[in-house]
XYZ file of C-alpha atoms in Angstrom:
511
model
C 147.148 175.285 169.232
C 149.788 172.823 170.242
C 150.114 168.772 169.220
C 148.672 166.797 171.474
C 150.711 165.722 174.718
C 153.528 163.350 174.111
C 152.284 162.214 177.435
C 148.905 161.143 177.247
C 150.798 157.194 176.847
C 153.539 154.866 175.411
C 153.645 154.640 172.158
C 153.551 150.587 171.629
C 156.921 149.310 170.243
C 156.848 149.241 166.719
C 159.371 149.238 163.446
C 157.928 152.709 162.684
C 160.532 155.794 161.166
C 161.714 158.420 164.257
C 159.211 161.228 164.464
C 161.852 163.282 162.542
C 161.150 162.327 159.028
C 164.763 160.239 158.573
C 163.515 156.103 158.207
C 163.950 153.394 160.166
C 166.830 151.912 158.060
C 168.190 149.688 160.408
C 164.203 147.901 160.628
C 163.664 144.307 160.672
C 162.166 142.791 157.765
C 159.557 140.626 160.078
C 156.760 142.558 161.762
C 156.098 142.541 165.516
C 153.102 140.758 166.908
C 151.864 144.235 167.731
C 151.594 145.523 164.588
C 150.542 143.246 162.909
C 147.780 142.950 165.232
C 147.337 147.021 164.804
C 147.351 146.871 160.557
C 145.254 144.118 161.295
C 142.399 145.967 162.887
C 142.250 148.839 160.404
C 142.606 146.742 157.600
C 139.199 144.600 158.669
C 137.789 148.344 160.005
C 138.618 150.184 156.402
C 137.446 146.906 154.361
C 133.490 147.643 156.323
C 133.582 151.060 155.746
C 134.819 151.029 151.952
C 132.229 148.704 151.738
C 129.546 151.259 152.019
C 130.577 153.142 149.252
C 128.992 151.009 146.541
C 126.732 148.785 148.944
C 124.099 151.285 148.165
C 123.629 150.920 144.636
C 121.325 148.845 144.576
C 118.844 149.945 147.119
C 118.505 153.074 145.432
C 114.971 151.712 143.426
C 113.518 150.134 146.375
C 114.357 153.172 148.277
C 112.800 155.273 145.578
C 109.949 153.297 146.480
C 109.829 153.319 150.530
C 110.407 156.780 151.056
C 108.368 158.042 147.190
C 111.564 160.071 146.223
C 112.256 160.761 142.779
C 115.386 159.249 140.929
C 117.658 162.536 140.684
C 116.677 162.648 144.691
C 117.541 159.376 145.689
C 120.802 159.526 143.453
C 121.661 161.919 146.450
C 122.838 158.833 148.891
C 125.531 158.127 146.338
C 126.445 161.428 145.594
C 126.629 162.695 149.037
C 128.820 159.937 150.131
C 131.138 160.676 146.966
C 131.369 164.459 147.354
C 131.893 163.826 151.018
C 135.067 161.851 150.428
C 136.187 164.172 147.855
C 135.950 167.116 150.424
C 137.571 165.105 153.443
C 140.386 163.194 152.261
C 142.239 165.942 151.190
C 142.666 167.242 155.167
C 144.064 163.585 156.245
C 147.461 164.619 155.068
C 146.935 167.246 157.738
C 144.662 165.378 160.449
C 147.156 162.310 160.715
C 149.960 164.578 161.238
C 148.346 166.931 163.767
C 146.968 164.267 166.124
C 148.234 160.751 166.918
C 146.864 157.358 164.943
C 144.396 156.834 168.164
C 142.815 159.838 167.992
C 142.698 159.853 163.932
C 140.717 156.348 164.447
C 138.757 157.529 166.851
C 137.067 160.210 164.860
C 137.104 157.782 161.891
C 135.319 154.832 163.583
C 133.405 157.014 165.593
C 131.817 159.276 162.541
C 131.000 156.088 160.353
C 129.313 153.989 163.350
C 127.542 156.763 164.144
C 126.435 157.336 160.714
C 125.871 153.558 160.146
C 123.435 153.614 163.036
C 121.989 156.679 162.243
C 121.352 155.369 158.373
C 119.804 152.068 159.966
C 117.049 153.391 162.229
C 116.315 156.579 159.480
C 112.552 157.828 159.906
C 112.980 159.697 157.004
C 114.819 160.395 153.770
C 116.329 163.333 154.806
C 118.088 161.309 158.078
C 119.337 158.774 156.072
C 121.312 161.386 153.738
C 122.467 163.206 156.554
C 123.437 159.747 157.796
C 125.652 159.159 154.460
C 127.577 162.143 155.100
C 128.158 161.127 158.422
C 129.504 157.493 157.039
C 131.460 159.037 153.920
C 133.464 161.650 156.528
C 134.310 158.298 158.374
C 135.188 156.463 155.877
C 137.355 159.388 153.953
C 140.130 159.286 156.956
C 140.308 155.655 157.126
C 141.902 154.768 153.873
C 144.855 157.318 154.326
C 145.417 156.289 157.993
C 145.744 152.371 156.574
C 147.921 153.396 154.344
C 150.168 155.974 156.060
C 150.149 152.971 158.983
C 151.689 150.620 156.872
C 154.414 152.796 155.648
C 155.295 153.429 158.899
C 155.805 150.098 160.424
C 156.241 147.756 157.674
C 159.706 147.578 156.577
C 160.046 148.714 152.543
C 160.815 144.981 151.949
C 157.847 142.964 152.904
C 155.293 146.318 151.582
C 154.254 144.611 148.538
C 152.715 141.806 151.047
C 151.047 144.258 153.382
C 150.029 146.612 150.394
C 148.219 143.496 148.500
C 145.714 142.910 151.606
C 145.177 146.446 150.982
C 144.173 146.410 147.425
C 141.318 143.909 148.924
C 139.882 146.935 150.615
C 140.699 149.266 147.410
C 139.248 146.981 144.607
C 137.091 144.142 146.382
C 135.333 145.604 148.860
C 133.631 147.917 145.993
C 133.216 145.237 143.728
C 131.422 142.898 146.282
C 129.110 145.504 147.525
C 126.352 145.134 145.082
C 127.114 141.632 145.845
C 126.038 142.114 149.723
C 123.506 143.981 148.988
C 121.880 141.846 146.653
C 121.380 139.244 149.399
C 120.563 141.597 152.050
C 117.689 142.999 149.776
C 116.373 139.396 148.799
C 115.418 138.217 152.022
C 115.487 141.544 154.565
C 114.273 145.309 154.942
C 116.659 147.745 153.672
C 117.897 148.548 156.748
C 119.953 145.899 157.700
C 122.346 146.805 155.060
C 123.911 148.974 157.585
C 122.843 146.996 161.038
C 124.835 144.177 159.964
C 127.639 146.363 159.385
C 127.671 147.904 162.450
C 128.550 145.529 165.225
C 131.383 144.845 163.200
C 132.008 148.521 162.789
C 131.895 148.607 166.868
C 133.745 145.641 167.328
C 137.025 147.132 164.951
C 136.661 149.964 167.522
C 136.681 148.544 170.946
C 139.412 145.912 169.874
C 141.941 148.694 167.571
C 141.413 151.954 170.061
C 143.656 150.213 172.935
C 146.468 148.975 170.245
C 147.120 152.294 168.685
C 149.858 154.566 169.416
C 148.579 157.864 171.645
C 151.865 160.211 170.400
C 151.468 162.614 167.776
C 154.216 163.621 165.674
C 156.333 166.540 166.529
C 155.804 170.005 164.522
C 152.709 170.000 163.224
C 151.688 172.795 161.555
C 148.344 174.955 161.951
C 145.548 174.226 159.360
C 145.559 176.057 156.220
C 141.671 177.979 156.776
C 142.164 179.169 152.784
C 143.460 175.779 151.352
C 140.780 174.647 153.298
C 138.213 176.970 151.555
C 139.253 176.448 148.238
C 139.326 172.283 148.640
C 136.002 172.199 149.839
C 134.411 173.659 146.283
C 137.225 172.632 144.505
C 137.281 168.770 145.040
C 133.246 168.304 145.860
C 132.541 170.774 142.624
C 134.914 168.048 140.544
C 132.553 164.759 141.786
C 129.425 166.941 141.758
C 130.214 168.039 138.404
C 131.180 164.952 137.022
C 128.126 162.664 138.930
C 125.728 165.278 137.214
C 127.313 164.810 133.160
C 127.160 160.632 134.431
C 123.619 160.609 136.559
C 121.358 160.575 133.713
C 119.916 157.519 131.019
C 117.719 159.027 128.677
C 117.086 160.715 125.526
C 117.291 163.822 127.047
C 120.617 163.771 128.792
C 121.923 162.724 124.985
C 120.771 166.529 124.263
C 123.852 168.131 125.653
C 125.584 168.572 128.944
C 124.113 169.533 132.203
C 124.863 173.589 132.493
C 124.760 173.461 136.007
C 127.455 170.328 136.160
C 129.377 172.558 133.490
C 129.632 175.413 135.603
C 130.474 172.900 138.831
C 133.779 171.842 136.886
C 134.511 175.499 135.460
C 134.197 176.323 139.214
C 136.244 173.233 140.197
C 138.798 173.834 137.737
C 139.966 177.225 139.068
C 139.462 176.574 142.747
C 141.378 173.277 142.641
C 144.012 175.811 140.374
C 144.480 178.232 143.216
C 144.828 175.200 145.953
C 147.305 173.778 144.165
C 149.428 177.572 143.600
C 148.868 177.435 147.294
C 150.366 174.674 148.503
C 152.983 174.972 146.340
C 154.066 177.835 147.959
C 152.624 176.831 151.630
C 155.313 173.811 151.078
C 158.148 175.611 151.421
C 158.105 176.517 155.108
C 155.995 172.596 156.023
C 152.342 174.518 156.399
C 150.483 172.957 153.236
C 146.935 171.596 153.541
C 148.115 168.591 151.270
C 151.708 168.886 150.201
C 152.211 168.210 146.882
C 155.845 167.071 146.918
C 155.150 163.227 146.540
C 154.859 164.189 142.586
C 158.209 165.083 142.644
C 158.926 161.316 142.987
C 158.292 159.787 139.265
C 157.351 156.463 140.305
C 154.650 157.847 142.673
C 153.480 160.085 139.267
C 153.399 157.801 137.163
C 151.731 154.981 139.870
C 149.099 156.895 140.246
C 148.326 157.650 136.861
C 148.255 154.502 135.980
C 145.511 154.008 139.056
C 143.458 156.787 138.197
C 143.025 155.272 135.010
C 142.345 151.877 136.430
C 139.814 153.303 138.574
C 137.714 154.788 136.078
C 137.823 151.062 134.243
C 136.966 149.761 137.382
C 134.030 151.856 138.674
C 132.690 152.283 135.509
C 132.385 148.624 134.467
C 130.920 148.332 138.165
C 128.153 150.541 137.639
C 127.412 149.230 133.767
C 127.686 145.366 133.923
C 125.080 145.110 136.949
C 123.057 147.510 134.537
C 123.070 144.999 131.491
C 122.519 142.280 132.896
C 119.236 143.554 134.720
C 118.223 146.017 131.662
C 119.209 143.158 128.742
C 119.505 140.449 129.921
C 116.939 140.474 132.943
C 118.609 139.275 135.932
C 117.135 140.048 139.307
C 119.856 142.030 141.856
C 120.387 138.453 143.494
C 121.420 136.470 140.180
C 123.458 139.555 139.401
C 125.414 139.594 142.729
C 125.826 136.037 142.679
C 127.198 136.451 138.913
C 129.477 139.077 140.059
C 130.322 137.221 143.476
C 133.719 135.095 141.820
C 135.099 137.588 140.313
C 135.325 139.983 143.880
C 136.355 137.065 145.816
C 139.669 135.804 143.388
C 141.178 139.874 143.885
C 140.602 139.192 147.541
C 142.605 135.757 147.419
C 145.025 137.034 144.651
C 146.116 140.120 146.572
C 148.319 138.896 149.086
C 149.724 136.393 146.634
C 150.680 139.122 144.068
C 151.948 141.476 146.747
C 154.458 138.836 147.741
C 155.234 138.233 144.206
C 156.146 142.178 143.599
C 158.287 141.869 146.719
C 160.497 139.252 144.971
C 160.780 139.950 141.404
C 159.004 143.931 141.371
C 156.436 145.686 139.588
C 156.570 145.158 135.864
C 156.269 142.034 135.462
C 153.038 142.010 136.752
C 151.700 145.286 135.947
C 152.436 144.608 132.196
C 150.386 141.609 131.487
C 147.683 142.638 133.918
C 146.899 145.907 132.475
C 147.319 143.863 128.904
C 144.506 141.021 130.020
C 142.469 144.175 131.653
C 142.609 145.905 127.908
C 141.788 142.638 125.843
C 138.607 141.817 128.209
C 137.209 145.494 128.273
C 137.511 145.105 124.226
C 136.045 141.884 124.359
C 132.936 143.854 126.274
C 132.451 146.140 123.596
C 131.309 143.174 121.303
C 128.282 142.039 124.430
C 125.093 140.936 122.600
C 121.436 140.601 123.606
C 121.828 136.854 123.939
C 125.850 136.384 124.597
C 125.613 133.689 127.342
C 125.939 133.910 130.832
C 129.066 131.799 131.037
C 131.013 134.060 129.173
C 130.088 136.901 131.149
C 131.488 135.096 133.896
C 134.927 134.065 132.339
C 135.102 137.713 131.411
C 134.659 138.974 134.721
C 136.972 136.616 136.266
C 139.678 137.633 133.693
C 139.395 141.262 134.768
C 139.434 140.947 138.072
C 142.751 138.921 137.418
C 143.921 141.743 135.703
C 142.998 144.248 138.801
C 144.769 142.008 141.403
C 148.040 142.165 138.878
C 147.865 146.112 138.882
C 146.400 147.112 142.181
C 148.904 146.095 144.562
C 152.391 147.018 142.767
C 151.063 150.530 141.803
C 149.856 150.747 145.244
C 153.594 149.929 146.494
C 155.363 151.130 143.751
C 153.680 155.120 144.551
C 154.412 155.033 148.257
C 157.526 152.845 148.865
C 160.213 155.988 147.528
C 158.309 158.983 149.640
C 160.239 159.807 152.938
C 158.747 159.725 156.378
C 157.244 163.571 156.482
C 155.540 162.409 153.226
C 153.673 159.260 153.755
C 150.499 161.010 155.171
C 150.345 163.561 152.042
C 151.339 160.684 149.714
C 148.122 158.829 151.224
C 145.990 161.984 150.828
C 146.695 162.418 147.645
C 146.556 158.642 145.816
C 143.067 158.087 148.298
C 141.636 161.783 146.464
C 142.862 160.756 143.274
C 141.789 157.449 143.506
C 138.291 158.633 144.180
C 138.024 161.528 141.412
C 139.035 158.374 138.763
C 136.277 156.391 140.245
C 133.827 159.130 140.004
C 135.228 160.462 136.412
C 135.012 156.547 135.330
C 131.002 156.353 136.650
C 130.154 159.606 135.454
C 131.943 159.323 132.079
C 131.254 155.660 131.489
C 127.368 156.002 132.268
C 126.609 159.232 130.446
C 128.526 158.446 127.141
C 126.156 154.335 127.495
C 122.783 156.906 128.114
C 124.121 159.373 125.169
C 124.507 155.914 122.886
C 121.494 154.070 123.900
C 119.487 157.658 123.066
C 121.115 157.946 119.510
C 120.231 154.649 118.639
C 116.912 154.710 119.882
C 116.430 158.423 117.746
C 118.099 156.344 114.919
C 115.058 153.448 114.830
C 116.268 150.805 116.972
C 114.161 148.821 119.379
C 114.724 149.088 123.312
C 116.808 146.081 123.320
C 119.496 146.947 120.718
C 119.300 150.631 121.263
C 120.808 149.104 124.989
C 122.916 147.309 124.084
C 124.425 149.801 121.867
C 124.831 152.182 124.521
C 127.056 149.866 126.489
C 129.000 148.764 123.615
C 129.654 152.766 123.114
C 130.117 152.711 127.233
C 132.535 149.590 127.656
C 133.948 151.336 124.777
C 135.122 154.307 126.807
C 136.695 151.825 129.727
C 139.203 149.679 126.797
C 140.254 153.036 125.837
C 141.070 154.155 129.479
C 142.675 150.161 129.611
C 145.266 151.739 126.795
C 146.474 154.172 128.781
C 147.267 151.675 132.039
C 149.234 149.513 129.698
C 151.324 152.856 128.647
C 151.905 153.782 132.304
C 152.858 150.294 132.578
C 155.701 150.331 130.709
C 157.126 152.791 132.521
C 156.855 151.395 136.121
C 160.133 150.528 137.624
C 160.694 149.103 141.103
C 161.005 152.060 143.394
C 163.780 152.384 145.910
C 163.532 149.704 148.917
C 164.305 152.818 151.467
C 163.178 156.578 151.220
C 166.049 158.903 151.239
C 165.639 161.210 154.484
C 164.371 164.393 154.890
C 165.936 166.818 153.463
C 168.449 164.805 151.611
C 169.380 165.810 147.922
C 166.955 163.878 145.638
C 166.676 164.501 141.760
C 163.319 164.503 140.490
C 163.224 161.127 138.170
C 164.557 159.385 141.472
């Protein structure tokens, strides 16, 4: 099976490397009006349909309610979505290769309205987990294509810029979610968490599918049928496994580990060993599922290490703070979006600033005292109190999501600035699969060691309250340590290279 047609239309004038893996040196550092208006459109298209990763949360009681599902069932809508992602993004590297950025968005778009719509008219719980699948295998391909956009029309030295609106769809659109749906649920039915969504869903596809380029790139290479088979239980065994050891709260998840979410990872663990064996050796001739070459490049390694770790601060203090404040401290889902509101909405206005900042003086010295201020706030969690007062709570929250703006954007730029042309669409593969394993490693570690503390204190004597509020001391415990090792990585970010070597070009490895 052959590329698609060079043919089939222009490709629209951009700053974007030749098809033949060697960069555009020779770029201008200001973007065209029609890119801009193209990274544009997918950045307001992937910010709706990372939305709908967290958005869900929390529905899931009413939901429990409307349908009379138990909680391990209706845990299923997030789970589904996350092991969906896990099993998708992987193939982008491949997908956005293969076929050309139109057709990529197509499917995209096309899978997540579909699934949106689907989700919104739902007779049934079984439709509207079929319809989350639907959404997540969307909303997997979207992220990489952003990304692998960007680093092929934006010249190296205004990235920082374009990479800090995308940390707004990374970081804020996540943390806002419970936000949204808050509102939605005080005032209208469940279902209009994903009816509002869509026209804007449709709109981001009528208005990007006529300003995206139609050519594929040349040489593509067929798909890998055994990577593919050992991705598919080797990523979605890793979130299953991991959403199982973090899905429970009680005294009897405290007991020990889940043996089927034990076996999941032991399964994981040697299927995601053979992929990787694989590709190494699929590599050499260009026919890898997901080439792993991008961690040959140490500051992509050690970029992404330091997100994976930010990740599992981030998702985890996601999923426990709305959980304290309803459990202790009795908010309704309103006052605790509302609480959480400020916090989302300085990344989103930070972003851009910081990005522009890394483009002038570079990455350390803003990762540094973000992932600092990110360590001395998750700390400052651990010491949270039946009464401590709402303002606080607040001033905390803002602080952290200062820190987050300050580490999002130049690890995002940082990791995918050095990798050449032929690489960008692996390099986005692999920080969007990475990025989600941290956030479902930071939920599922974060929420089972708060249920295994709040069930040893209880066993111990202590009252509901303080038997709580000791497991998410123990929980936001877990997240400063995590914090420790961003401010490590930290110190070990330098500015990467303003232009990628070219393909094939003699590279050493610490380059």
């Amino acid at each position: 099976m052959q590329p698609p047609s060079q043919t089939d239309g222009p490709t629209r004038p951009t700053t974007r490397a030749p098809a033949s893996g060697a960069p555009a040196t020779n770029a201008p550092d200001r973007l065209d009006p029609a890119a801009r208006a193209t990274i544009g459109v997918l950045l307001v298209a992937s910010f709706v349909v990372i939305l709908n990763e967290t958005i869900m949360n929390v529905a899931l009681p009413r939901l429990m309610d409307t349908f009379g599902v138990s909680a391990d069932a209706v845990q299923w809508l997030a789970t589904a979505f996350m092991l969906t992602m896990a099993v998708v993004i992987p193939t982008t590297g491949y997908l956005l290769r293969r076929y050309s950025t139109r057709t990529v968005f197509l499917l995209a778009m096309g899978l997540f309205s579909a699934g949106t719509l689907l989700a919104g008219l739902a007779p049934g719980f079984g439709v509207l987990l079929a319809a989350r699948v639907v959404q997540a295998s969307g909303t997997a391909i979207m992220l990489p294509l952003l990304m692998t956009t960007i680093l092929n029309l934006v010249p190296p030295a205004r990235r920082g810029t374009m990479m800090g609106n995308v940390s707004i769809v990374i970081s804020v659109a996540p943390a806002i979610g419970p936000t949204i749906s808050g509102l939605i649920l005080q005032f209208l039915s469940w279902r209009f968490m994903f009816l509002l969504v869509l026209p804007i869903a449709l709109a981001a596809l009528l208005i990007g599918a006529p300003r995206l380029g139609r050519t594929a790139e040349a040489g593509a290479t067929p798909l890998s049928v055994p990577s593919l088979l050992l991705a598919v239980p080797g990523f979605g065994g890793l979130v299953y496994g991991l959403s199982k050891i973090g899905g429970g709260h009680g005294a009897a998840e405290a007991a020990g580990p889940d043996a089927g979410a034990v076996l999941a990872l032991v399964v994981a663990a040697a299927c995601l060993a053979g992929f990787a064996a694989l590709q190494l050796r699929l590599q050499r001739t260009d026919r890898a599922l997901l080439d792993l070459r991008p961690f040959t490049y140490r500051p992509f390694t050690v970029s992404l290490a330091m997100m994976v770790l930010a990740m599992v601060a981030l998702f985890g203090v996601i999923i426990l703070l709305p959980m304290y404040l309803q459990n202790v401290r009795g908010l309704d889902t309103l006052g605790t979006g509302l609480m959480l509101l400020p916090g989302g909405v300085l990344m989103g206005v930070l972003a851009p600033f910081v990005g522009r900042l890394y483009d002038r003086f570079g990455p350390r010295p803003l990762v540094v005292p973000g992932s600092v201020l990110l360590s001395v706030v998750l700390f400052a969690y651990t010491r949270l109190g039946p009464d401590t007062p709402i303002g606080l709570l607040v001033a905390l929250h803002l602080l952290m999501s200062l820190s987050f703006a300050f580490i999002f954007t130049p690890a995002f730029t940082t990791a995918l600035n050095p990798l050449p042309h032929h690489l960008h669409s692996h390099g986005s593969a692999v920080l969007s699969t990475l990025q989600q394993l941290g956030g479902a490693a930071g939920t599922a570690l974060l929420v089972g060691i708060m249920a295994a503390g709040t069930a040893t204190a209880a066993a111990a004597g202590a009252d509901a309250v303080s038997a709580e509020v000791a497991g998410f001391r123990q929980g936001f415990t877990a997240a400063a340590v995590a914090s420790l090792g961003v401010v490590l990585c930290s110190l070990f970010l330098r500015k990467a290279p303003r232009e990628a070597a070219p393909e094939g070009a003699a590279r050493p490895v610490g380059h």
